[in-house]
């Protein structure tokens, strides 16, 4: 009888500990207790967030696209390089200071079983694989477009520059053809650079869209106004300058109006869409459920690897190793200061978001 009582007592203790741990997992949703939780007030903040983030995102991504009306912001000007360096620093800090730590928090949560989630560094492993996959996509996309160009199937770029040269020569077809024949190497080099800009713009947007939806979903599903309020300001800052970095890439890619509009729409709408989705799923979505933690954690790790690769290789290294900055030491120093300012500002935002 005594043995049975001890066994029952042990079972009760184990069950109570399990229920306590489960309750802790269900209640973990940021700072603050009951005073911070109000569905009505948090819903108002979320609606404000949708409008403000949408407007800020559109301003950020569209500013570089309308730089033709501001001569100082044209891609060949020094100010454009400085602003782009600042925005690249913001993107770099987003990956390292926001997305990567969130993935660590999710995948090492006490709500997940210790084996395998705390036995193996899944966040860094997935981020590393994501960076390698981004490199592969970068490389294969360039090879694909080059082959299309060589076989005549991708003659768009050739025609694009050919038409531009004709226009520059007063519409003379003969002069345009002569220019094509005189400088084929320069045209090929220009076409390759343009292809590179297009691949960079598309891959960068993919990474931004992934983590924007995840951020929006988390905000939309939360009822903690103490967490949402500072997040709005942080995300507006983030979307403004990240948008400027993406907008600069879209501008250099020389897309047509339709493609520009599509890319602007997806960048601007993804975070508000994520918030709206989170609001709709708030009754069934629990950010501390094992499934949510694993899915969001892996998506964040993938996004972090992609953003870090894009910021370092395709944006910063490409610009700082390019002829424009290499031939101008003063501009190079200004650009480095802009990068540090972007990294510092976005890192400071990590205190609130």
XYZ file of C-alpha atoms in Angstrom:
353
model
C 0.000 0.000 0.000
C 2.854 2.346 0.922
C 4.635 1.520 -2.338
C 1.449 2.219 -4.306
C 1.004 5.571 -2.555
C 4.592 6.556 -3.318
C 4.122 5.566 -6.961
C 0.911 7.609 -7.226
C 2.626 10.551 -5.568
C 5.522 10.334 -8.047
C 3.081 10.213 -10.993
C 1.226 13.249 -9.637
C 4.497 15.166 -9.241
C 5.584 14.299 -12.799
C 2.181 15.281 -14.218
C 2.149 18.554 -12.309
C 5.644 19.386 -13.585
C 4.592 18.553 -17.140
C 1.445 20.679 -16.848
C 3.470 23.531 -15.355
C 5.947 23.364 -18.249
C 3.063 23.266 -20.746
C 1.424 26.268 -19.090
C 4.722 28.142 -19.192
C 5.037 27.384 -22.896
C 1.494 28.562 -23.559
C 1.993 31.752 -21.562
C 5.322 32.783 -23.100
C 4.546 35.579 -25.501
C 6.755 38.433 -24.477
C 7.084 40.869 -21.585
C 4.209 41.925 -19.440
C 1.386 40.079 -17.821
C -2.369 40.642 -17.791
C -2.018 44.436 -17.947
C -0.404 44.088 -21.382
C -3.009 41.755 -22.796
C -6.097 43.186 -24.432
C -7.553 41.865 -27.667
C -9.393 45.095 -28.456
C -6.413 47.398 -27.830
C -3.937 45.092 -29.545
C -6.256 44.857 -32.589
C -6.238 48.669 -32.902
C -2.430 48.643 -32.769
C -2.283 45.913 -35.413
C -4.522 47.910 -37.765
C -2.282 50.948 -37.221
C 0.722 48.701 -37.925
C -0.765 47.448 -41.210
C -1.340 50.996 -42.493
C 1.929 52.519 -41.245
C 4.147 49.624 -42.369
C 2.473 49.522 -45.794
C 3.016 53.259 -46.337
C 6.589 53.199 -44.994
C 7.483 50.185 -47.124
C 6.156 51.836 -50.273
C 8.055 55.049 -49.542
C 11.295 53.149 -48.904
C 11.218 50.937 -51.998
C 9.914 53.686 -54.315
C 12.386 56.424 -53.321
C 15.249 55.033 -55.446
C 12.876 54.333 -58.353
C 11.976 58.021 -58.581
C 15.581 59.159 -58.290
C 15.514 60.395 -61.904
C 13.704 63.458 -60.559
C 16.509 63.960 -58.000
C 19.799 64.116 -59.950
C 21.901 63.557 -56.802
C 20.276 60.122 -56.272
C 20.973 58.690 -59.731
C 22.977 55.400 -59.695
C 26.091 57.080 -61.119
C 26.202 59.690 -58.335
C 28.108 59.432 -55.039
C 25.031 59.964 -52.859
C 23.366 56.891 -54.374
C 26.357 54.742 -53.363
C 26.279 56.126 -49.813
C 22.530 55.589 -49.378
C 22.784 52.081 -50.846
C 25.661 51.265 -48.466
C 23.531 52.428 -45.516
C 20.594 50.296 -46.682
C 22.896 47.297 -47.201
C 24.059 47.691 -43.600
C 20.409 47.620 -42.490
C 19.842 44.376 -44.433
C 23.010 42.834 -42.958
C 21.995 43.739 -39.401
C 18.470 42.428 -40.042
C 19.915 38.982 -40.743
C 22.411 38.896 -37.883
C 20.649 40.929 -35.159
C 16.957 40.150 -35.704
C 16.231 37.071 -37.788
C 19.058 34.818 -36.574
C 18.485 35.419 -32.806
C 14.738 34.822 -33.294
C 15.548 31.472 -34.893
C 17.822 30.553 -31.969
C 15.037 31.433 -29.509
C 12.492 29.342 -31.410
C 14.598 26.239 -32.023
C 16.100 26.108 -28.504
C 12.797 26.803 -26.736
C 11.938 24.827 -23.598
C 8.671 23.968 -25.338
C 10.590 21.690 -27.737
C 12.078 18.338 -26.732
C 15.725 18.554 -25.728
C 16.647 15.850 -28.221
C 17.336 16.831 -30.981
C 16.592 20.592 -30.769
C 19.057 21.518 -28.031
C 21.538 18.802 -28.914
C 22.381 20.211 -32.355
C 22.718 23.843 -33.584
C 19.943 23.690 -36.189
C 19.809 27.482 -36.605
C 23.390 27.904 -37.783
C 23.244 24.664 -39.782
C 20.142 25.758 -41.719
C 21.506 29.308 -42.148
C 24.739 27.879 -43.583
C 22.823 25.634 -45.994
C 20.609 28.581 -46.966
C 23.664 30.704 -47.821
C 25.053 27.873 -49.961
C 21.720 27.362 -51.714
C 21.562 31.116 -52.380
C 25.021 30.918 -53.942
C 23.839 28.010 -56.118
C 20.727 29.910 -57.206
C 22.873 32.964 -57.948
C 25.335 30.925 -59.983
C 22.844 28.763 -61.898
C 20.604 31.744 -62.686
C 23.555 33.642 -64.187
C 24.610 30.576 -66.200
C 21.050 30.059 -67.438
C 20.621 33.654 -68.605
C 24.059 33.682 -70.240
C 23.223 30.525 -72.193
C 19.916 32.035 -73.294
C 21.760 35.132 -74.454
C 24.391 33.105 -76.308
C 21.742 31.016 -78.100
C 19.689 34.066 -79.070
C 16.783 33.076 -76.821
C 17.588 35.869 -74.400
C 18.011 38.624 -76.946
C 16.016 41.049 -74.807
C 19.107 42.550 -73.218
C 20.816 42.894 -76.586
C 17.754 44.571 -78.076
C 17.364 46.762 -74.994
C 20.848 48.255 -75.359
C 20.590 48.284 -79.141
C 17.412 50.402 -78.980
C 18.981 52.709 -76.396
C 21.957 53.293 -78.674
C 19.670 53.961 -81.641
C 17.736 56.521 -79.618
C 21.012 58.108 -78.533
C 21.939 58.462 -82.195
C 18.724 60.132 -83.246
C 16.990 56.910 -84.279
C 19.485 56.013 -86.987
C 19.408 52.272 -87.489
C 22.686 52.272 -89.434
C 24.544 54.188 -86.730
C 23.067 51.915 -84.067
C 24.302 48.829 -85.929
C 27.722 50.363 -86.412
C 27.970 51.056 -82.659
C 26.978 47.456 -81.889
C 29.673 46.174 -84.224
C 32.330 48.597 -83.014
C 31.904 47.832 -79.276
C 30.647 44.258 -78.861
C 32.814 43.610 -75.802
C 31.505 46.655 -73.958
C 27.927 45.688 -74.771
C 28.482 42.121 -73.555
C 30.005 43.421 -70.341
C 27.078 45.804 -69.820
C 24.577 43.019 -70.499
C 26.292 40.739 -67.974
C 26.242 43.455 -65.309
C 22.559 44.064 -65.967
C 21.819 40.337 -65.678
C 23.681 40.298 -62.393
C 21.616 43.177 -61.043
C 18.412 41.374 -62.038
C 19.360 38.118 -60.339
C 20.398 40.014 -57.192
C 17.116 41.966 -57.075
C 14.977 38.828 -57.435
C 16.874 36.694 -54.893
C 17.028 39.554 -52.374
C 13.280 40.120 -52.649
C 12.680 36.402 -52.043
C 14.606 36.490 -48.770
C 12.918 39.693 -47.620
C 9.431 38.350 -48.424
C 10.016 35.169 -46.365
C 11.067 36.898 -43.168
C 8.505 39.719 -43.628
C 5.619 37.229 -43.631
C 7.024 35.501 -40.531
C 7.418 38.817 -38.667
C 3.915 39.913 -39.636
C 2.388 36.567 -38.624
C 3.980 36.752 -35.168
C 2.742 40.303 -34.621
C -0.764 39.546 -35.899
C -1.152 36.499 -33.642
C 0.014 38.316 -30.505
C -2.345 40.056 -28.053
C 0.510 41.643 -26.100
C 0.296 45.381 -26.716
C 3.518 45.942 -24.743
C 5.310 43.950 -27.469
C 3.357 45.281 -30.457
C 3.785 49.013 -29.702
C 7.617 49.172 -29.985
C 7.513 46.654 -32.836
C 5.566 49.093 -35.023
C 8.262 51.780 -34.807
C 11.060 49.232 -35.268
C 9.408 47.615 -38.292
C 8.696 50.980 -39.936
C 12.385 51.907 -39.600
C 13.368 48.464 -40.844
C 11.009 48.460 -43.849
C 11.947 52.010 -44.869
C 15.660 51.388 -45.192
C 15.461 47.756 -46.264
C 13.085 48.977 -48.967
C 15.646 51.577 -50.059
C 18.247 48.818 -50.450
C 15.876 46.681 -52.502
C 14.682 49.707 -54.488
C 18.284 50.510 -55.409
C 18.744 46.959 -56.712
C 15.489 47.160 -58.709
C 16.595 50.488 -60.195
C 19.953 49.078 -61.277
C 18.188 46.043 -62.784
C 16.420 48.390 -65.252
C 13.134 46.497 -65.173
C 10.069 47.661 -67.072
C 7.224 49.435 -65.298
C 5.153 46.262 -64.848
C 7.955 44.262 -63.232
C 8.874 47.183 -60.969
C 5.246 47.474 -59.857
C 5.067 43.732 -59.080
C 8.259 43.810 -56.983
C 7.185 46.977 -55.150
C 3.780 45.417 -54.395
C 5.194 42.168 -52.981
C 7.748 43.954 -50.806
C 5.221 46.472 -49.481
C 2.343 44.035 -48.928
C 4.052 41.000 -47.349
C 4.415 42.286 -43.778
C 0.866 43.759 -43.663
C -0.386 40.501 -45.204
C 1.422 38.528 -42.496
C -0.162 40.719 -39.792
C -3.649 40.248 -41.308
C -3.032 36.489 -41.541
C -1.937 36.427 -37.905
C -5.082 38.291 -36.854
C -7.222 35.762 -38.720
C -5.393 32.796 -37.203
C -5.005 34.235 -33.691
C -7.679 31.938 -32.265
C -5.977 28.761 -33.476
C -2.346 29.842 -33.854
C -0.086 29.578 -30.823
C 3.386 31.008 -31.307
C 4.736 28.662 -28.594
C 3.301 25.440 -29.961
C 6.036 22.977 -31.036
C 4.906 23.031 -34.682
C 4.903 26.854 -34.865
C 8.303 27.094 -33.165
C 9.895 24.589 -35.550
C 8.373 26.033 -38.745
C 9.046 29.686 -37.851
C 12.510 28.869 -36.499
C 13.561 27.045 -39.669
C 12.109 29.774 -41.911
C 13.954 32.443 -39.924
C 17.218 30.510 -40.141
C 16.801 30.105 -43.908
C 15.987 33.781 -44.320
C 18.960 34.825 -42.162
C 21.399 32.805 -44.259
C 19.991 34.267 -47.470
C 20.001 37.875 -46.211
C 23.518 37.623 -44.794
C 24.846 36.184 -48.061
C 23.052 38.800 -50.175
C 24.160 41.712 -47.970
C 27.816 40.665 -47.824
C 28.391 39.185 -51.284
C 25.911 40.717 -53.711
C 25.541 44.168 -52.182
C 28.524 45.199 -50.055
C 31.338 43.201 -51.671
C 30.069 43.918 -55.196
C 29.994 47.674 -54.542
C 33.164 48.017 -52.469
C 35.213 45.880 -54.866
C 33.727 47.608 -57.905
C 35.567 50.302 -59.886
C 33.439 53.194 -58.608
C 34.510 52.848 -54.955
C 37.947 51.367 -55.682
C 38.899 54.474 -57.651
C 37.646 56.908 -55.006
C 39.076 56.409 -51.507
C 37.061 59.282 -49.994
C 33.815 57.820 -51.317
C 34.877 54.410 -50.011
C 35.366 55.829 -46.497
C 31.991 57.603 -46.629
C 30.332 54.357 -47.761
C 31.951 52.395 -44.911
C 30.673 54.980 -42.421
C 27.208 54.663 -43.969
C 27.349 50.859 -43.574
C 28.349 51.198 -39.912
C 25.539 53.704 -39.362
C 23.001 51.333 -40.936
C 24.288 48.360 -38.942
C 24.343 50.409 -35.725
C 20.826 51.785 -36.165
C 19.327 48.389 -36.938
C 21.265 46.749 -34.102
C 19.853 49.344 -31.703
C 16.361 48.394 -32.896
C 17.030 44.864 -31.608
C 16.532 46.231 -28.110
C 12.822 46.704 -28.835
C 12.158 44.175 -31.626
